[in-house]
mmCIF file with all atom_site columns, C-alpha atoms in Angstrom:
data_model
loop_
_atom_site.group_PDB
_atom_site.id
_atom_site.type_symbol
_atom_site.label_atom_id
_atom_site.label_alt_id
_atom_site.label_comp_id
_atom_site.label_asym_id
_atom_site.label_entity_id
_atom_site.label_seq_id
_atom_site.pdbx_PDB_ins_code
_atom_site.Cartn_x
_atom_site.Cartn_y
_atom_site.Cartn_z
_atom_site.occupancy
_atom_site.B_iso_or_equiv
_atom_site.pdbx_formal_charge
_atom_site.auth_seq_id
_atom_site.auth_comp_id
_atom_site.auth_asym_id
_atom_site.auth_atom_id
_atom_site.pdbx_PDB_model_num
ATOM 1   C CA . UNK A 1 1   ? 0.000   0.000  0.000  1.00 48.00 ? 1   UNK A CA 1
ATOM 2   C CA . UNK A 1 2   ? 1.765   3.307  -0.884 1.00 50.00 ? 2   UNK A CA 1
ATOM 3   C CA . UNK A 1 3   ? 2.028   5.742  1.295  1.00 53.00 ? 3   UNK A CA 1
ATOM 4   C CA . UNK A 1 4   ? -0.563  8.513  0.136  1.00 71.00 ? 4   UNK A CA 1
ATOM 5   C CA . UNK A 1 5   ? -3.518  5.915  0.894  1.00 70.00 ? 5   UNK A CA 1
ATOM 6   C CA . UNK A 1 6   ? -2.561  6.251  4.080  1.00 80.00 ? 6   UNK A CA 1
ATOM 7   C CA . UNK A 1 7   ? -2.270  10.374 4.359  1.00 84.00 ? 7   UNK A CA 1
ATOM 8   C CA . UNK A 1 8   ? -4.297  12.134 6.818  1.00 92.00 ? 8   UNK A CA 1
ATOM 9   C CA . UNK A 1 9   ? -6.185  14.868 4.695  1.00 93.00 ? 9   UNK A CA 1
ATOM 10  C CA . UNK A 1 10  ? -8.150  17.886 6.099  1.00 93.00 ? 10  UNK A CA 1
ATOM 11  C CA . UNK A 1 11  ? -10.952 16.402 5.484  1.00 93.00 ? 11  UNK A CA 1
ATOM 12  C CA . UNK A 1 12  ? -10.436 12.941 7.026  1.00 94.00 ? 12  UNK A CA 1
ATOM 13  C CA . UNK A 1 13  ? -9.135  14.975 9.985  1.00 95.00 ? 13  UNK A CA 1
ATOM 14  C CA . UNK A 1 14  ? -12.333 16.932 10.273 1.00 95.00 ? 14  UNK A CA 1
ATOM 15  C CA . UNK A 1 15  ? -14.068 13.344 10.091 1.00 96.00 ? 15  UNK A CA 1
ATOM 16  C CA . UNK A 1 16  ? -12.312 12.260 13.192 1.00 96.00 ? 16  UNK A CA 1
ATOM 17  C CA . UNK A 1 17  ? -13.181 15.713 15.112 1.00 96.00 ? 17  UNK A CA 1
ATOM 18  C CA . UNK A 1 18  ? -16.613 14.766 14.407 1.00 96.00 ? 18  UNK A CA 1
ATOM 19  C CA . UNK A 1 19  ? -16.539 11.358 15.318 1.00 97.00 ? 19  UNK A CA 1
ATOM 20  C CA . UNK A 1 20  ? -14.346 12.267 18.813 1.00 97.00 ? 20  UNK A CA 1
ATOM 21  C CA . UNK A 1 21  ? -17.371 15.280 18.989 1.00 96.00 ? 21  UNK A CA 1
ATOM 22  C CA . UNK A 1 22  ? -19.924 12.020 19.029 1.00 97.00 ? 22  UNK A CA 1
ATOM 23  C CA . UNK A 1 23  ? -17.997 9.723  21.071 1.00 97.00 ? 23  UNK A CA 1
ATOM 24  C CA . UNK A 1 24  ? -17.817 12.773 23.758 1.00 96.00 ? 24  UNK A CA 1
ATOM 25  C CA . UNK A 1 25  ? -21.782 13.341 23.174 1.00 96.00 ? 25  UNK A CA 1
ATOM 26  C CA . UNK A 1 26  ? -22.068 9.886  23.854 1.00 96.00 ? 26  UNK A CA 1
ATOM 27  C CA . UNK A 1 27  ? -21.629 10.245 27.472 1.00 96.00 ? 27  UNK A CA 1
ATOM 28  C CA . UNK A 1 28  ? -18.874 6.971  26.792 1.00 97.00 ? 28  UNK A CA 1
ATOM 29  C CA . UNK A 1 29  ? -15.504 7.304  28.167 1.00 96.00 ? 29  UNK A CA 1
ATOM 30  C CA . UNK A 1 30  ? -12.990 6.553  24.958 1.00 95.00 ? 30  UNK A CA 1
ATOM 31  C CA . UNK A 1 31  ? -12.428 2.797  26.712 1.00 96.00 ? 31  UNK A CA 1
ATOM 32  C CA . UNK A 1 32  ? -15.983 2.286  26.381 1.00 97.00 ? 32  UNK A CA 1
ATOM 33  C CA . UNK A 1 33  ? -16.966 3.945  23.097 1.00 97.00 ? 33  UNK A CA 1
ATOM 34  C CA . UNK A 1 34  ? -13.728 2.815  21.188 1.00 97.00 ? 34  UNK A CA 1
ATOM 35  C CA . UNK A 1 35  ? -14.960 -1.082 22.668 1.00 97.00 ? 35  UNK A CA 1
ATOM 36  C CA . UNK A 1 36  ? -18.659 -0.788 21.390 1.00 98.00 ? 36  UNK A CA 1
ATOM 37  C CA . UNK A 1 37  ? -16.822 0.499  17.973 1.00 98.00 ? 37  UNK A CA 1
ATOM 38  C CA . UNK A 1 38  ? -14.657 -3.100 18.007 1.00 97.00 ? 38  UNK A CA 1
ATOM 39  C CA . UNK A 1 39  ? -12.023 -0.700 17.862 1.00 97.00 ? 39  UNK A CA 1
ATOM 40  C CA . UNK A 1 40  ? -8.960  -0.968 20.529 1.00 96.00 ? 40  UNK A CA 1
ATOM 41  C CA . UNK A 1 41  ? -7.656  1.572  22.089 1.00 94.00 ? 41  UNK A CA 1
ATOM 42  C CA . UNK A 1 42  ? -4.666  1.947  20.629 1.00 96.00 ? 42  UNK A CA 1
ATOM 43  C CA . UNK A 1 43  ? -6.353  1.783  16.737 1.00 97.00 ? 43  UNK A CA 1
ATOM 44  C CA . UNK A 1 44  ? -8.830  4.355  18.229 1.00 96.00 ? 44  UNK A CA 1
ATOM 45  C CA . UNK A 1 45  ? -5.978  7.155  19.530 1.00 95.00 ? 45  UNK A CA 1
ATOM 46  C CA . UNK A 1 46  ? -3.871  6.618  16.392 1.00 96.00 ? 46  UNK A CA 1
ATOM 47  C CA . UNK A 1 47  ? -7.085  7.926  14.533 1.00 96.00 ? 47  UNK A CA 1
ATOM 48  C CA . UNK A 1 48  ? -7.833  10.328 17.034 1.00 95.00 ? 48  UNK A CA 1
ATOM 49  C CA . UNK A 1 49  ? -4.155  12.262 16.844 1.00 95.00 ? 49  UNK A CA 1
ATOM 50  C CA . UNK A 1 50  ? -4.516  12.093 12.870 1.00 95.00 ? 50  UNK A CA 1
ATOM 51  C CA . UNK A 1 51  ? -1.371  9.238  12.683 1.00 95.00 ? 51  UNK A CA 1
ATOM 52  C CA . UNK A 1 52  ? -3.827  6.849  10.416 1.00 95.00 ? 52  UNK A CA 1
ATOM 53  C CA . UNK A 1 53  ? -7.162  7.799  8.450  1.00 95.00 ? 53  UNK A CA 1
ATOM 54  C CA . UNK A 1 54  ? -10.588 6.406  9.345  1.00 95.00 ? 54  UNK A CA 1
ATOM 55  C CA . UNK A 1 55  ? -11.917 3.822  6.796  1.00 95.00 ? 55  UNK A CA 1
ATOM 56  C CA . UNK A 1 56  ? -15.207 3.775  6.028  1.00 94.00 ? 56  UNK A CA 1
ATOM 57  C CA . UNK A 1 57  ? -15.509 0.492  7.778  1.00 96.00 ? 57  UNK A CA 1
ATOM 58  C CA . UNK A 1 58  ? -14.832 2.794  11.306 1.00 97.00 ? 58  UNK A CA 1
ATOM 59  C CA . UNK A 1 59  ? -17.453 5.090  10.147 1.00 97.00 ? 59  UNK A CA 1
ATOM 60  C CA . UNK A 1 60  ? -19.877 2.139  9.703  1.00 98.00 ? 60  UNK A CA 1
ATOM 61  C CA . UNK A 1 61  ? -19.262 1.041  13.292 1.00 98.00 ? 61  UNK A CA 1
ATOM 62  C CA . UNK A 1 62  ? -19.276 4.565  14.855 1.00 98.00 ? 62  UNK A CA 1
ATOM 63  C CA . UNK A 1 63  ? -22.943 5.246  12.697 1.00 98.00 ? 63  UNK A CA 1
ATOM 64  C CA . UNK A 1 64  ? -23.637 1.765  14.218 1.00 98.00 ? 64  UNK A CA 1
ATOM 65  C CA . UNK A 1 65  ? -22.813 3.203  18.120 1.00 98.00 ? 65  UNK A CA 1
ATOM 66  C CA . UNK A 1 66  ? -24.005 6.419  17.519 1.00 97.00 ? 66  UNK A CA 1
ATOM 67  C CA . UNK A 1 67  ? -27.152 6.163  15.343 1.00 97.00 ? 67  UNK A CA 1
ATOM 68  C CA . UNK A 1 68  ? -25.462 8.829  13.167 1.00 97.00 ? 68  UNK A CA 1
ATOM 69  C CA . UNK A 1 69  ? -25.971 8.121  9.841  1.00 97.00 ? 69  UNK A CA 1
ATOM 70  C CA . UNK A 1 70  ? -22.370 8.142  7.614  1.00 97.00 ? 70  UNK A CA 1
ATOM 71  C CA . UNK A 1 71  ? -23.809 10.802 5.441  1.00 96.00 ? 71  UNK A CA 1
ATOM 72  C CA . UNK A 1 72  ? -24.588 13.270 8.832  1.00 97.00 ? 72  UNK A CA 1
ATOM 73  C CA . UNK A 1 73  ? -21.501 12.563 10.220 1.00 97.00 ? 73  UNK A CA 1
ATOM 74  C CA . UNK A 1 74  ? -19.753 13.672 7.213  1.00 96.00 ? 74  UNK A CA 1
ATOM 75  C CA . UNK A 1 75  ? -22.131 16.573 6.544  1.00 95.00 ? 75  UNK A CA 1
ATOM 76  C CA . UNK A 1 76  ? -21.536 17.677 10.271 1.00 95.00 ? 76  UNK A CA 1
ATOM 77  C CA . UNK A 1 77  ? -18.245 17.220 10.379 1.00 95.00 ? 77  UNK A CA 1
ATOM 78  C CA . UNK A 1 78  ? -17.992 20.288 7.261  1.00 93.00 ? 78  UNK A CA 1
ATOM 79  C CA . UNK A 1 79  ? -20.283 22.616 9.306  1.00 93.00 ? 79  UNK A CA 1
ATOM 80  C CA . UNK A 1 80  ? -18.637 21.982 12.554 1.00 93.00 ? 80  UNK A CA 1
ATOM 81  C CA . UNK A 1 81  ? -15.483 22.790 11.225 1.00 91.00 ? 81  UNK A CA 1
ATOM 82  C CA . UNK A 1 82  ? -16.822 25.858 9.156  1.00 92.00 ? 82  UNK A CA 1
ATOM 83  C CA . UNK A 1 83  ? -18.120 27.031 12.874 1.00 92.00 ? 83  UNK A CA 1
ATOM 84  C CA . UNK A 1 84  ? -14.987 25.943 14.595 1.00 90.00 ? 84  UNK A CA 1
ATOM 85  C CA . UNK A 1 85  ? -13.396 28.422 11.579 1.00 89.00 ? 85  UNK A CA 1
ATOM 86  C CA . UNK A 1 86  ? -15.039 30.901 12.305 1.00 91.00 ? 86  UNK A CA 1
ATOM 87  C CA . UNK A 1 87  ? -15.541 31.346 15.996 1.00 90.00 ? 87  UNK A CA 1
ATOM 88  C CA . UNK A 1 88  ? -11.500 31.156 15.721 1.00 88.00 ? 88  UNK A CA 1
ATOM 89  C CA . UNK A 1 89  ? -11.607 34.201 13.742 1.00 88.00 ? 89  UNK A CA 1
ATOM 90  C CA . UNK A 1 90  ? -13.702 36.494 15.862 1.00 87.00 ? 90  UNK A CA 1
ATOM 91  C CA . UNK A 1 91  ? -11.731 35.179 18.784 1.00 86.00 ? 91  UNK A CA 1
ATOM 92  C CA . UNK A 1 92  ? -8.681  36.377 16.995 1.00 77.00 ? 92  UNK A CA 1
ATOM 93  C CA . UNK A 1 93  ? -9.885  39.871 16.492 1.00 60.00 ? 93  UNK A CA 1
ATOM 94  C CA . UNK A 1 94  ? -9.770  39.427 12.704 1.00 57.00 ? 94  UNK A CA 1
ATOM 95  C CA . UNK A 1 95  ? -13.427 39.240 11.563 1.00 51.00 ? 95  UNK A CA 1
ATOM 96  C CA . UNK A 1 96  ? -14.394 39.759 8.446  1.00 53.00 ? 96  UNK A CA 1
ATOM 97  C CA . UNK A 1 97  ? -13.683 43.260 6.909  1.00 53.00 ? 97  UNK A CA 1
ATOM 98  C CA . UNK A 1 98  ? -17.080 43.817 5.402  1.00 52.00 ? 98  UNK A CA 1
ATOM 99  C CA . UNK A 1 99  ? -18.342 43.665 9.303  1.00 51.00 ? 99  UNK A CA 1
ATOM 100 C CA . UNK A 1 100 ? -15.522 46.297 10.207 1.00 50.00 ? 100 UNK A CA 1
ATOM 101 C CA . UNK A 1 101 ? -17.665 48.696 8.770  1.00 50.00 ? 101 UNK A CA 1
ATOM 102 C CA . UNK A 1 102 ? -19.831 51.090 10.648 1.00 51.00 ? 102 UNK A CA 1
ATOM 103 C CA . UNK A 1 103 ? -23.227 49.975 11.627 1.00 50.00 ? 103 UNK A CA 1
ATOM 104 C CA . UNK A 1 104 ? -22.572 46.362 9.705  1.00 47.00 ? 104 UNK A CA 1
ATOM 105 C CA . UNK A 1 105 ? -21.724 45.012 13.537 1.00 47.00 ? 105 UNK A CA 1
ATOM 106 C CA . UNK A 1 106 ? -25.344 46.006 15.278 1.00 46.00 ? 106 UNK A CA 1
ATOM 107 C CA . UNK A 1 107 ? -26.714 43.925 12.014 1.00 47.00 ? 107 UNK A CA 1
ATOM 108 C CA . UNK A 1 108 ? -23.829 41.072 13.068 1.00 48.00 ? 108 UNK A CA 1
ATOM 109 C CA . UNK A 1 109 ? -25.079 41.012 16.838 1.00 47.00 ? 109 UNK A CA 1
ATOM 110 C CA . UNK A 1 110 ? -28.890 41.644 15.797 1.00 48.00 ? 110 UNK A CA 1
ATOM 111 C CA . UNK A 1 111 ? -31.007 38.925 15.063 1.00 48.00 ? 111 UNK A CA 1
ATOM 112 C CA . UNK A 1 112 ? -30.377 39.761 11.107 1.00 49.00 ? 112 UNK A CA 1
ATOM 113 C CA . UNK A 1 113 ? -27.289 37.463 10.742 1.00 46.00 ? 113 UNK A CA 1
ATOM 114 C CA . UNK A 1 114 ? -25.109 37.877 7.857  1.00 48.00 ? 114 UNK A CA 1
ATOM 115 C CA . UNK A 1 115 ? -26.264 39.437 4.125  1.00 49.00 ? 115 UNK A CA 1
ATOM 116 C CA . UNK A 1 116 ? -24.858 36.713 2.174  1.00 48.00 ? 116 UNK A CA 1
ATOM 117 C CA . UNK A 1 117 ? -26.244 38.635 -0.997 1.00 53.00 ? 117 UNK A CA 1
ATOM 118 C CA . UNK A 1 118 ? -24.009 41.830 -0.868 1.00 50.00 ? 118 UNK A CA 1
ATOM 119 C CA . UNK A 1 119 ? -21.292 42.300 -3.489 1.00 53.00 ? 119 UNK A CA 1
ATOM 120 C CA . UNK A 1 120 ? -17.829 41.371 -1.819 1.00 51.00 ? 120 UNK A CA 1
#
């Protein structure tokens, strides 16, 4: 097997946030969650700290534990890392210009949300 098969892309990473986000919601400790997976320990962490890919296999048997279909898991795992994105950006102090602008942060911390539709 060559050794790009086994690469740990950004997405496959935020695939493994989402599945460590469900095996925290799951109220299991990693012991217990990585055991209902048929996963050791060991296979689990190595997944966990990015050092080896999920295979869709894992994802079967996490959707199995979790009752999270493969398709949500993957879905969530794009928004929660779009949020994860962006609260790291406000944190950081650099928000998006267009919301640097006067009056465009009352619209921000209003209930309006962002205007997707203005011109950049």
């Amino acid at each position: 097997m060559g050794r790009k098969a086994q690469e740990v892309t950004h997405f496959a990473k935020q695939v493994m946030d989402e599945c460590v986000r469900l095996q925290k919601q799951s109220g299991m400790t990693i012991k217990e969650f990585a055991k209902a997976c048929g996963f050791g320990e060991v296979y689990w962490y190595t997944r966990a700290n990015y050092s080896l890919p999920l295979n869709l296999s894992d994802l079967e048997r996490i959707s199995e534990v979790t009752g999270v279909s493969i398709g949500d898991i993957v879905m969530d795992s794009k928004r929660h890392a779009v949020e994860a994105a962006e609260r790291k950006a406000q944190a950081g102090g650099y928000g998006l210009a267009a919301y640097d602008a006067a009056g465009k942060q009352e619209a921000v911390n209003g209930e309006a949300g962002p205007d997707y539709d203005e011109p950049a």
